[in-house]
Amino acid sequence: MTGFLNWLQHSTGGLLTLSGVGIAVLLLMIIKFRVEPFIALLIAGLLVALGAGLSIEAIVGSAQSGKNSLLESGFGGVLGHVAAIIGLGTLLGSILEASGGAEVLTRRLLGLFGENRAPLAMGLSGLIFGIPVFFDIGIFVLAPLVYVAARRSGRSILLYCLPLLGGLSVMHAFLPPHPGPVALAGLLKVDLGWLIIMGLACAIPAWLVGGVLFPSWIGKRIDIPVAEEFVEAAKAAAEKNKGREEPSLGLVSFIIGLPLVLILLATFGSIMLPKGTLLSVFTFFGNPAVALTIAVLLAFWLLGTRRGMTAKDIGELSGAALRPVGMLLLVIGAGGFFGAVLSATGVGKALAGTLASAGLPLIALSYVIACGLRIAQGSATVAIVTTAGIVGPQVVEAGLTQPQLALIGAAIAAGSIIASHVNDGGFWIVSRYFGISTKDTLKTWTVQETILSVVGFAVAALLMAVI
């Protein structure tokens, strides 16, 4: 028994076996026993830590204080970085939704591109509105406009919903302030500005192929008409907003783009500007939490107060928007703990040595692990957080630059959206909201997500080879 424990806790094979068992237990709890991901991550982390022979003090601290323990530092280290950003991003998306900003954006794009290019307009709506708004919220808000456009043209609803879904999906996977990319920034220690740059570099080509070209091909081969009840729902949504003063397209675009511009100014300022007052100003206002706070306050005033919302209305809107955020933060925090445990066991160094001898690039490993986790348990956020926890120790050892770290993050993000199927809540949202059968959802949405994933990773790998 002593010999086995010594092998398990100190040899490369033993540490790899231990981490593999930990991941298998994690997936078994989530998939088979339907344990909440945050609880499953916590249990798996504790089991791996105990199996690795880490001391109780190292894992949970003492009865008096757990400040320096893996449990508290793992949770706190990542949540200290992401909690404010995710909360503020959620608030920004909620006020844009409630003010009708999404409808304005989509209708103007439809008018600009015309009926023949309405699918492209829907895709751009998803791409732009998907920056601050969560994937499912984007569907809830923009689905009525898809119904109207598809019914007016008499063509398959796939020509209109798939471009929209492609835009929403890539933004949710690759760009802050969405939970996955923000968690990546904290777990991989990568600057959010670089994550935005590389995320866009991978997301836009993926969207062009999976969100524009694929829908135009599959939409002509699978004809799914718009159900009458969806048209009635669209009319009811339009009636609800009738008479409400709409925000201008310029105002909506300004509020969506402002935090991204501020973050990017800080990133480029740190490279191009000498130390001094100007750099300090850029650094302060370009901090993601500060940039999003500014955008949220402006949105509350320009889209809320100036358009008749009371302080009570805004307070209720904020409270409702933030309620679902709690579970997301718990999953991310538990993922941080799981990653901290893996790092403390030394499995990262062991795995790095094994991969070096096998010749498998780190970016490919990151993508493959994320793909496996996504297909196995369905959640993109869980796949991102868990993968980052697994490869994080190797990333630290590799001494990568910020752009390279961002590309590793993009590869993980790409893997997290592959092959959405029946274990993914998003699969059923797509099927339900657009009236697509399970079989056709697998033939369309599942294939689209796979295309987005593969193209996104291909771009990340190509850029990694030249940077």
CSV table of C-alpha atoms in Angstrom, one decimal:
chain,number,residue,atom,x,y,z
A,1,MET,CA,0.0,0.0,0.0
A,2,THR,CA,2.8,2.4,0.9
A,3,GLY,CA,4.5,1.7,-2.4
A,4,PHE,CA,1.3,2.4,-4.3
A,5,LEU,CA,0.8,5.7,-2.5
A,6,ASN,CA,4.4,6.7,-3.2
A,7,TRP,CA,3.9,5.9,-6.9
A,8,LEU,CA,0.5,7.7,-7.0
A,9,GLN,CA,1.8,10.9,-5.3
A,10,HIS,CA,5.3,11.2,-6.7
A,11,SER,CA,5.7,9.6,-10.1
A,12,THR,CA,4.6,11.1,-13.4
A,13,GLY,CA,2.4,8.1,-14.1
A,14,GLY,CA,0.8,8.2,-10.7
A,15,LEU,CA,0.1,11.9,-10.8
A,16,LEU,CA,-1.4,11.6,-14.3
A,17,THR,CA,-3.6,8.7,-13.1
A,18,LEU,CA,-4.7,10.7,-10.1
A,19,SER,CA,-5.7,13.7,-12.2
A,20,GLY,CA,-7.4,11.5,-14.8
A,21,VAL,CA,-9.4,9.8,-12.0
A,22,GLY,CA,-10.3,13.2,-10.6
A,23,ILE,CA,-11.6,14.4,-13.9
A,24,ALA,CA,-13.5,11.1,-14.5
A,25,VAL,CA,-15.2,11.4,-11.0
A,26,LEU,CA,-16.0,15.1,-11.9
A,27,LEU,CA,-17.7,14.1,-15.2
A,28,LEU,CA,-19.5,11.1,-13.6
A,29,MET,CA,-21.0,13.3,-10.9
A,30,ILE,CA,-22.2,15.9,-13.4
A,31,ILE,CA,-23.4,13.6,-16.2
A,32,LYS,CA,-24.6,10.5,-14.3
A,33,PHE,CA,-25.7,11.8,-10.9
A,34,ARG,CA,-26.7,15.3,-12.0
A,35,VAL,CA,-24.7,17.0,-9.3
A,36,GLU,CA,-24.4,20.7,-9.7
A,37,PRO,CA,-21.1,21.5,-11.4
A,38,PHE,CA,-19.9,23.7,-8.6
A,39,ILE,CA,-20.4,21.0,-6.0
A,40,ALA,CA,-18.9,18.4,-8.3
A,41,LEU,CA,-15.8,20.6,-8.9
A,42,LEU,CA,-15.4,21.1,-5.1
A,43,ILE,CA,-15.7,17.4,-4.3
A,44,ALA,CA,-13.3,16.4,-7.1
A,45,GLY,CA,-10.8,19.0,-6.0
A,46,LEU,CA,-10.9,17.7,-2.4
A,47,LEU,CA,-10.6,14.1,-3.4
A,48,VAL,CA,-7.6,14.8,-5.7
A,49,ALA,CA,-5.9,16.9,-3.0
A,50,LEU,CA,-6.4,14.1,-0.4
A,51,GLY,CA,-5.2,11.4,-2.9
A,52,ALA,CA,-2.1,13.5,-3.7
A,53,GLY,CA,-1.2,13.5,0.0
A,54,LEU,CA,-1.5,17.2,0.5
A,55,SER,CA,-1.7,18.2,4.1
A,56,ILE,CA,-5.0,19.2,5.6
A,57,GLU,CA,-3.6,22.6,6.5
A,58,ALA,CA,-2.6,23.1,2.8
A,59,ILE,CA,-6.1,22.1,1.6
A,60,VAL,CA,-8.5,23.8,4.1
A,61,GLY,CA,-6.2,25.7,6.5
A,62,SER,CA,-6.6,25.6,10.3
A,63,ALA,CA,-9.6,26.0,12.5
A,64,GLN,CA,-8.6,29.6,13.1
A,65,SER,CA,-7.9,30.6,9.5
A,66,GLY,CA,-8.0,29.2,6.0
A,67,LYS,CA,-6.7,32.4,4.4
A,68,ASN,CA,-3.7,30.7,2.7
A,69,SER,CA,-5.4,27.3,2.0
A,70,LEU,CA,-6.0,26.0,-1.5
A,71,LEU,CA,-9.8,26.1,-0.9
A,72,GLU,CA,-9.9,29.8,-0.1
A,73,SER,CA,-7.1,31.0,-2.3
A,74,GLY,CA,-8.4,28.9,-5.2
A,75,PHE,CA,-11.9,30.3,-4.9
A,76,GLY,CA,-10.8,33.8,-4.1
A,77,GLY,CA,-8.0,34.1,-6.6
A,78,VAL,CA,-10.2,33.7,-9.6
A,79,LEU,CA,-13.4,35.3,-8.2
A,80,GLY,CA,-11.5,38.4,-7.2
A,81,HIS,CA,-10.7,38.9,-10.8
A,82,VAL,CA,-14.0,37.9,-12.5
A,83,ALA,CA,-16.9,38.5,-10.1
A,84,ALA,CA,-17.2,42.3,-10.7
A,85,ILE,CA,-16.8,42.0,-14.4
A,86,ILE,CA,-19.5,39.3,-14.8
A,87,GLY,CA,-21.9,41.2,-12.6
A,88,LEU,CA,-21.4,44.5,-14.4
A,89,GLY,CA,-21.6,42.7,-17.8
A,90,THR,CA,-24.9,41.2,-16.8
A,91,LEU,CA,-26.3,44.6,-15.7
A,92,LEU,CA,-25.2,46.1,-19.0
A,93,GLY,CA,-26.9,43.4,-21.0
A,94,SER,CA,-30.1,43.7,-18.9
A,95,ILE,CA,-30.6,47.4,-19.5
A,96,LEU,CA,-29.9,47.1,-23.2
A,97,GLU,CA,-32.5,44.4,-23.4
A,98,ALA,CA,-35.1,46.2,-21.3
A,99,SER,CA,-34.6,49.5,-23.3
A,100,GLY,CA,-35.3,47.9,-26.6
A,101,GLY,CA,-31.8,48.5,-27.8
A,102,ALA,CA,-31.5,45.0,-29.4
A,103,GLU,CA,-34.7,45.5,-31.4
A,104,VAL,CA,-33.4,48.9,-32.7
A,105,LEU,CA,-30.1,47.4,-33.7
A,106,THR,CA,-31.6,44.5,-35.6
A,107,ARG,CA,-34.4,46.5,-37.3
A,108,ARG,CA,-31.9,49.1,-38.5
A,109,LEU,CA,-29.6,46.4,-39.9
A,110,LEU,CA,-32.5,44.7,-41.6
A,111,GLY,CA,-33.5,48.0,-43.2
A,112,LEU,CA,-29.9,48.7,-44.2
A,113,PHE,CA,-29.2,45.4,-45.8
A,114,GLY,CA,-32.6,44.8,-47.3
A,115,GLU,CA,-34.8,41.7,-47.5
A,116,ASN,CA,-32.4,39.7,-49.7
A,117,ARG,CA,-29.6,40.1,-47.2
A,118,ALA,CA,-31.7,39.8,-44.1
A,119,PRO,CA,-29.8,36.6,-42.9
A,120,LEU,CA,-26.6,38.6,-42.9
A,121,ALA,CA,-28.3,41.4,-40.9
A,122,MET,CA,-29.5,38.8,-38.4
A,123,GLY,CA,-26.0,37.5,-38.1
A,124,LEU,CA,-24.5,40.9,-37.5
A,125,SER,CA,-27.2,41.6,-34.9
A,126,GLY,CA,-26.1,38.4,-33.0
A,127,LEU,CA,-22.4,39.4,-33.4
A,128,ILE,CA,-22.9,42.9,-32.1
A,129,PHE,CA,-25.6,42.4,-29.5
A,130,GLY,CA,-23.8,39.2,-28.3
A,131,ILE,CA,-20.9,41.3,-27.0
A,132,PRO,CA,-22.6,42.4,-23.7
A,133,VAL,CA,-25.6,39.9,-23.6
A,134,PHE,CA,-25.6,36.3,-22.6
A,135,PHE,CA,-26.4,33.7,-25.3
A,136,ASP,CA,-29.8,32.7,-24.1
A,137,ILE,CA,-30.9,36.2,-23.4
A,138,GLY,CA,-30.0,37.2,-26.9
A,139,ILE,CA,-32.2,34.5,-28.2
A,140,PHE,CA,-35.2,35.5,-26.1
A,141,VAL,CA,-34.9,39.1,-27.2
A,142,LEU,CA,-34.2,38.7,-30.9
A,143,ALA,CA,-36.2,35.6,-31.7
A,144,PRO,CA,-39.4,37.6,-32.5
A,145,LEU,CA,-37.5,39.5,-35.2
A,146,VAL,CA,-36.3,36.2,-36.7
A,147,TYR,CA,-39.9,35.0,-36.9
A,148,VAL,CA,-41.1,38.2,-38.7
A,149,ALA,CA,-38.2,38.2,-41.2
A,150,ALA,CA,-38.6,34.5,-42.0
A,151,ARG,CA,-42.4,34.7,-42.3
A,152,ARG,CA,-42.2,37.8,-44.6
A,153,SER,CA,-39.7,36.1,-46.9
A,154,GLY,CA,-41.5,32.7,-46.9
A,155,ARG,CA,-38.2,31.0,-46.7
A,156,SER,CA,-36.8,28.5,-44.1
A,157,ILE,CA,-36.4,29.9,-40.6
A,158,LEU,CA,-32.9,28.4,-40.6
A,159,LEU,CA,-31.7,31.1,-43.0
A,160,TYR,CA,-32.4,33.7,-40.3
A,161,CYS,CA,-32.0,31.9,-37.0
A,162,LEU,CA,-28.6,30.2,-37.7
A,163,PRO,CA,-26.7,33.4,-38.5
A,164,LEU,CA,-28.1,35.0,-35.4
A,165,LEU,CA,-27.2,32.0,-33.3
A,166,GLY,CA,-23.7,31.9,-34.8
A,167,GLY,CA,-23.0,35.5,-33.8
A,168,LEU,CA,-24.3,35.1,-30.3
A,169,SER,CA,-22.4,31.8,-29.8
A,170,VAL,CA,-18.9,33.1,-30.8
A,171,MET,CA,-19.3,36.3,-28.8
A,172,HIS,CA,-20.4,34.2,-25.7
A,173,ALA,CA,-17.4,31.9,-26.1
A,174,PHE,CA,-14.6,34.2,-27.1
A,175,LEU,CA,-15.2,37.7,-25.7
A,176,PRO,CA,-15.4,39.3,-22.2
A,177,PRO,CA,-17.6,40.1,-20.3
A,178,HIS,CA,-19.0,36.6,-20.8
A,179,PRO,CA,-18.2,34.2,-17.9
A,180,GLY,CA,-16.0,31.8,-19.9
A,181,PRO,CA,-13.5,34.3,-21.3
A,182,VAL,CA,-13.4,36.2,-18.0
A,183,ALA,CA,-12.6,33.0,-16.1
A,184,LEU,CA,-9.9,32.2,-18.7
A,185,ALA,CA,-8.3,35.6,-18.1
A,186,GLY,CA,-8.1,34.9,-14.4
A,187,LEU,CA,-7.0,31.3,-14.6
A,188,LEU,CA,-4.4,31.8,-17.3
A,189,LYS,CA,-3.2,35.2,-16.1
A,190,VAL,CA,-3.8,36.8,-19.4
A,191,ASP,CA,-4.7,40.5,-20.0
A,192,LEU,CA,-8.3,41.0,-21.0
A,193,GLY,CA,-7.3,43.4,-23.8
A,194,TRP,CA,-5.2,40.6,-25.5
A,195,LEU,CA,-8.1,38.2,-24.9
A,196,ILE,CA,-10.4,40.6,-26.8
A,197,ILE,CA,-8.0,41.0,-29.7
A,198,MET,CA,-7.3,37.3,-30.1
A,199,GLY,CA,-10.9,36.4,-29.4
A,200,LEU,CA,-12.1,38.7,-32.2
A,201,ALA,CA,-9.4,37.4,-34.5
A,202,CYS,CA,-10.7,33.8,-34.0
A,203,ALA,CA,-14.4,34.6,-33.6
A,204,ILE,CA,-15.0,36.6,-36.8
A,205,PRO,CA,-13.6,34.1,-39.3
A,206,ALA,CA,-15.5,31.3,-37.4
A,207,TRP,CA,-18.7,33.4,-37.7
A,208,LEU,CA,-18.2,34.0,-41.4
A,209,VAL,CA,-17.9,30.3,-42.1
A,210,GLY,CA,-20.2,28.8,-39.5
A,211,GLY,CA,-22.6,31.8,-39.1
A,212,VAL,CA,-22.9,33.0,-42.7
A,213,LEU,CA,-21.8,30.4,-45.3
A,214,PHE,CA,-23.1,27.3,-43.5
A,215,PRO,CA,-26.6,28.7,-42.9
A,216,SER,CA,-26.9,29.9,-46.5
A,217,TRP,CA,-26.1,26.3,-47.6
A,218,ILE,CA,-28.2,24.3,-45.1
A,219,GLY,CA,-31.1,26.7,-45.2
A,220,LYS,CA,-31.8,25.9,-48.8
A,221,ARG,CA,-31.7,22.2,-48.1
A,222,ILE,CA,-33.9,21.9,-45.0
A,223,ASP,CA,-37.1,23.9,-45.2
A,224,ILE,CA,-38.6,24.7,-41.8
A,225,PRO,CA,-41.5,27.1,-42.0
A,226,VAL,CA,-42.3,29.5,-39.2
A,227,ALA,CA,-45.0,28.2,-36.9
A,228,GLU,CA,-48.1,30.4,-36.5
A,229,GLU,CA,-47.7,30.6,-32.7
A,230,PHE,CA,-44.3,32.1,-33.2
A,231,VAL,CA,-45.7,34.8,-35.4
A,232,GLU,CA,-48.4,35.6,-32.8
A,233,ALA,CA,-45.7,35.8,-30.2
A,234,ALA,CA,-43.7,38.3,-32.3
A,235,LYS,CA,-46.9,40.4,-32.7
A,236,ALA,CA,-47.4,40.4,-28.9
A,237,ALA,CA,-43.8,41.5,-28.3
A,238,ALA,CA,-44.2,44.3,-30.8
A,239,GLU,CA,-47.5,45.4,-29.2
A,240,LYS,CA,-45.8,45.4,-25.8
A,241,ASN,CA,-43.2,47.9,-26.9
A,242,LYS,CA,-45.6,50.0,-28.9
A,243,GLY,CA,-45.5,53.7,-28.0
A,244,ARG,CA,-42.2,53.3,-26.1
A,245,GLU,CA,-39.5,55.8,-27.1
A,246,GLU,CA,-36.7,53.8,-28.7
A,247,PRO,CA,-33.0,54.6,-28.2
A,248,SER,CA,-31.0,55.6,-31.2
A,249,LEU,CA,-28.7,53.1,-33.0
A,250,GLY,CA,-25.8,55.4,-32.4
A,251,LEU,CA,-26.5,55.4,-28.6
A,252,VAL,CA,-26.8,51.6,-28.4
A,253,SER,CA,-23.6,51.1,-30.4
A,254,PHE,CA,-21.8,53.7,-28.2
A,255,ILE,CA,-22.8,51.9,-25.0
A,256,ILE,CA,-21.9,48.4,-26.3
A,257,GLY,CA,-18.5,49.6,-27.7
A,258,LEU,CA,-17.3,51.9,-25.0
A,259,PRO,CA,-16.0,49.3,-22.5
A,260,LEU,CA,-14.2,47.4,-25.3
A,261,VAL,CA,-12.5,50.6,-26.5
A,262,LEU,CA,-11.4,51.6,-23.0
A,263,ILE,CA,-9.9,48.1,-22.3
A,264,LEU,CA,-8.1,48.1,-25.7
A,265,LEU,CA,-6.7,51.6,-25.1
A,266,ALA,CA,-5.2,50.4,-21.8
A,267,THR,CA,-3.7,47.3,-23.5
A,268,PHE,CA,-2.1,49.2,-26.3
A,269,GLY,CA,-1.1,52.1,-24.0
A,270,SER,CA,0.9,49.7,-21.9
A,271,ILE,CA,2.8,48.7,-25.0
A,272,MET,CA,3.2,52.1,-26.8
A,273,LEU,CA,3.2,54.8,-24.1
A,274,PRO,CA,6.0,55.6,-21.6
A,275,LYS,CA,5.3,55.6,-17.9
A,276,GLY,CA,3.5,58.8,-16.9
A,277,THR,CA,0.2,60.5,-16.3
A,278,LEU,CA,-1.4,59.6,-19.7
A,279,LEU,CA,-0.5,55.9,-19.2
A,280,SER,CA,-1.9,56.0,-15.7
A,281,VAL,CA,-5.2,57.5,-17.0
A,282,PHE,CA,-5.5,54.8,-19.7
A,283,THR,CA,-4.7,52.1,-17.2
A,284,PHE,CA,-7.3,53.3,-14.7
A,285,PHE,CA,-10.2,53.8,-17.2
A,286,GLY,CA,-9.2,50.7,-19.1
A,287,ASN,CA,-9.4,48.4,-16.1
A,288,PRO,CA,-12.3,46.1,-17.1
A,289,ALA,CA,-14.3,46.7,-13.9
A,290,VAL,CA,-13.9,50.5,-14.2
A,291,ALA,CA,-14.7,50.4,-17.9
A,292,LEU,CA,-17.8,48.4,-17.4
A,293,THR,CA,-18.9,50.5,-14.4
A,294,ILE,CA,-18.7,53.6,-16.6
A,295,ALA,CA,-20.7,51.8,-19.4
A,296,VAL,CA,-23.4,50.6,-16.9
A,297,LEU,CA,-23.8,54.0,-15.3
A,298,LEU,CA,-24.2,55.6,-18.7
A,299,ALA,CA,-26.6,53.0,-19.8
A,300,PHE,CA,-28.7,53.4,-16.6
A,301,TRP,CA,-28.9,57.1,-17.3
A,302,LEU,CA,-29.2,57.3,-21.1
A,303,LEU,CA,-31.3,54.2,-21.6
A,304,GLY,CA,-33.1,54.2,-18.3
A,305,THR,CA,-33.6,57.4,-16.4
A,306,ARG,CA,-33.8,59.7,-19.4
A,307,ARG,CA,-36.4,57.4,-21.0
A,308,GLY,CA,-38.7,57.3,-18.0
A,309,MET,CA,-37.4,54.5,-15.8
A,310,THR,CA,-37.6,55.3,-12.1
A,311,ALA,CA,-34.9,54.3,-9.6
A,312,LYS,CA,-37.3,51.5,-8.4
A,313,ASP,CA,-37.5,50.2,-12.0
A,314,ILE,CA,-33.8,50.1,-12.4
A,315,GLY,CA,-33.3,48.5,-9.0
A,316,GLU,CA,-35.8,45.7,-9.8
A,317,LEU,CA,-34.3,45.2,-13.2
A,318,SER,CA,-30.8,44.9,-11.7
A,319,GLY,CA,-31.9,42.5,-9.0
A,320,ALA,CA,-33.6,40.2,-11.5
A,321,ALA,CA,-30.6,40.3,-13.8
A,322,LEU,CA,-28.1,39.4,-11.0
A,323,ARG,CA,-30.0,36.5,-9.5
A,324,PRO,CA,-28.7,33.9,-12.0
A,325,VAL,CA,-25.1,35.1,-11.7
A,326,GLY,CA,-24.6,33.5,-8.3
A,327,MET,CA,-24.4,29.9,-9.7
A,328,LEU,CA,-22.0,31.0,-12.5
A,329,LEU,CA,-19.7,32.5,-9.9
A,330,LEU,CA,-19.8,29.4,-7.8
A,331,VAL,CA,-18.8,27.2,-10.8
A,332,ILE,CA,-16.0,29.5,-11.7
A,333,GLY,CA,-14.7,29.7,-8.1
A,334,ALA,CA,-14.9,25.9,-7.7
A,335,GLY,CA,-13.0,25.6,-11.0
A,336,GLY,CA,-10.3,27.9,-9.6
A,337,PHE,CA,-10.0,25.6,-6.6
A,338,PHE,CA,-9.8,22.5,-8.8
A,339,GLY,CA,-7.1,24.1,-10.8
A,340,ALA,CA,-5.2,25.2,-7.7
A,341,VAL,CA,-5.3,21.6,-6.4
A,342,LEU,CA,-3.9,20.2,-9.7
A,343,SER,CA,-1.2,22.8,-9.6
A,344,ALA,CA,-0.2,21.9,-6.0
A,345,THR,CA,0.0,18.2,-6.8
A,346,GLY,CA,2.7,18.9,-9.4
A,347,VAL,CA,0.6,17.1,-12.2
A,348,GLY,CA,1.2,20.1,-14.4
A,349,LYS,CA,4.9,19.6,-14.5
A,350,ALA,CA,4.5,15.9,-15.0
A,351,LEU,CA,2.0,16.3,-17.8
A,352,ALA,CA,4.3,19.0,-19.4
A,353,GLY,CA,7.1,16.5,-19.5
A,354,THR,CA,4.9,13.8,-21.0
A,355,LEU,CA,3.6,16.1,-23.7
A,356,ALA,CA,7.1,17.3,-24.5
A,357,SER,CA,8.2,13.8,-25.2
A,358,ALA,CA,5.0,13.1,-27.2
A,359,GLY,CA,5.4,16.3,-29.2
A,360,LEU,CA,1.8,17.4,-28.6
A,361,PRO,CA,1.6,21.3,-28.7
A,362,LEU,CA,0.0,22.9,-25.7
A,363,ILE,CA,-2.6,24.7,-27.8
A,364,ALA,CA,-3.8,21.4,-29.3
A,365,LEU,CA,-3.9,19.8,-25.9
A,366,SER,CA,-6.0,22.7,-24.5
A,367,TYR,CA,-8.5,22.4,-27.4
A,368,VAL,CA,-8.8,18.6,-27.2
A,369,ILE,CA,-9.5,18.7,-23.5
A,370,ALA,CA,-12.0,21.4,-23.8
A,371,CYS,CA,-13.8,19.5,-26.7
A,372,GLY,CA,-13.9,16.3,-24.6
A,373,LEU,CA,-15.4,18.1,-21.5
A,374,ARG,CA,-17.9,20.0,-23.6
A,375,ILE,CA,-19.2,16.9,-25.4
A,376,ALA,CA,-19.3,14.9,-22.1
A,377,GLN,CA,-21.1,17.3,-19.9
A,378,GLY,CA,-22.6,20.0,-22.1
A,379,SER,CA,-21.7,23.3,-20.4
A,380,ALA,CA,-19.3,25.6,-22.2
A,381,THR,CA,-18.5,27.5,-19.0
A,382,VAL,CA,-17.7,24.3,-17.1
A,383,ALA,CA,-15.6,23.0,-20.0
A,384,ILE,CA,-13.6,26.3,-20.1
A,385,VAL,CA,-13.1,26.5,-16.3
A,386,THR,CA,-12.1,22.9,-16.0
A,387,THR,CA,-9.7,22.9,-19.0
A,388,ALA,CA,-8.0,26.1,-17.8
A,389,GLY,CA,-7.5,24.5,-14.4
A,390,ILE,CA,-5.9,21.4,-16.0
A,391,VAL,CA,-3.6,23.2,-18.4
A,392,GLY,CA,-3.0,26.3,-16.2
A,393,PRO,CA,0.1,24.8,-14.4
A,394,GLN,CA,1.7,24.0,-17.8
A,395,VAL,CA,0.9,27.4,-19.2
A,396,VAL,CA,2.8,29.0,-16.3
A,397,GLU,CA,5.7,26.7,-16.8
A,398,ALA,CA,5.8,27.4,-20.6
A,399,GLY,CA,6.7,31.1,-20.1
A,400,LEU,CA,4.3,32.2,-22.9
A,401,THR,CA,3.8,35.9,-23.9
A,402,GLN,CA,0.5,37.6,-23.4
A,403,PRO,CA,-0.7,37.2,-27.0
A,404,GLN,CA,0.2,33.5,-26.9
A,405,LEU,CA,-1.6,33.1,-23.6
A,406,ALA,CA,-4.7,34.7,-25.2
A,407,LEU,CA,-4.5,32.3,-28.1
A,408,ILE,CA,-4.4,29.4,-25.7
A,409,GLY,CA,-7.5,30.9,-24.2
A,410,ALA,CA,-9.1,31.2,-27.6
A,411,ALA,CA,-8.4,27.5,-28.3
A,412,ILE,CA,-10.0,26.5,-25.0
A,413,ALA,CA,-13.0,28.8,-25.9
A,414,ALA,CA,-13.3,27.2,-29.3
A,415,GLY,CA,-13.3,23.7,-27.8
A,416,SER,CA,-16.0,24.7,-25.3
A,417,ILE,CA,-18.6,25.1,-28.0
A,418,ILE,CA,-18.1,22.1,-30.2
A,419,ALA,CA,-21.0,19.6,-30.9
A,420,SER,CA,-23.8,21.0,-28.8
A,421,HIS,CA,-26.2,18.2,-28.3
A,422,VAL,CA,-28.9,16.8,-26.0
A,423,ASN,CA,-26.9,17.4,-22.8
A,424,ASP,CA,-26.6,21.1,-23.5
A,425,GLY,CA,-29.3,23.5,-22.4
A,426,GLY,CA,-28.6,25.7,-25.3
A,427,PHE,CA,-29.6,22.9,-27.7
A,428,TRP,CA,-33.1,22.8,-26.3
A,429,ILE,CA,-33.4,26.5,-26.2
A,430,VAL,CA,-32.6,26.6,-30.0
A,431,SER,CA,-35.0,23.8,-30.7
A,432,ARG,CA,-37.9,25.2,-28.7
A,433,TYR,CA,-37.6,28.9,-29.7
A,434,PHE,CA,-37.3,28.2,-33.4
A,435,GLY,CA,-39.6,25.2,-33.8
A,436,ILE,CA,-36.9,22.8,-35.0
A,437,SER,CA,-37.2,19.1,-34.4
A,438,THR,CA,-34.6,17.3,-32.4
A,439,LYS,CA,-33.3,15.5,-35.5
A,440,ASP,CA,-33.0,18.7,-37.5
A,441,THR,CA,-31.4,20.6,-34.5
A,442,LEU,CA,-28.7,17.9,-34.5
A,443,LYS,CA,-28.3,18.3,-38.3
A,444,THR,CA,-28.1,22.1,-38.2
A,445,TRP,CA,-27.3,23.7,-34.8
A,446,THR,CA,-25.0,20.9,-33.7
A,447,VAL,CA,-23.1,21.0,-37.0
A,448,GLN,CA,-22.9,24.8,-36.9
A,449,GLU,CA,-21.4,24.8,-33.4
A,450,THR,CA,-18.8,22.2,-34.6
A,451,ILE,CA,-17.9,24.4,-37.6
A,452,LEU,CA,-17.6,27.5,-35.3
A,453,SER,CA,-15.3,25.5,-33.0
A,454,VAL,CA,-13.1,24.0,-35.6
A,455,VAL,CA,-12.6,27.2,-37.6
A,456,GLY,CA,-12.0,29.2,-34.4
A,457,PHE,CA,-9.3,26.7,-33.2
A,458,ALA,CA,-7.7,26.6,-36.7
A,459,VAL,CA,-7.3,30.4,-36.7
A,460,ALA,CA,-5.9,30.3,-33.1
A,461,ALA,CA,-3.4,27.5,-34.1
A,462,LEU,CA,-2.3,29.4,-37.2
A,463,LEU,CA,-1.7,32.6,-35.3
A,464,MET,CA,0.2,30.7,-32.6
A,465,ALA,CA,2.5,29.4,-35.3
A,466,VAL,CA,3.5,32.9,-36.4
A,467,ILE,CA,3.4,34.9,-33.2
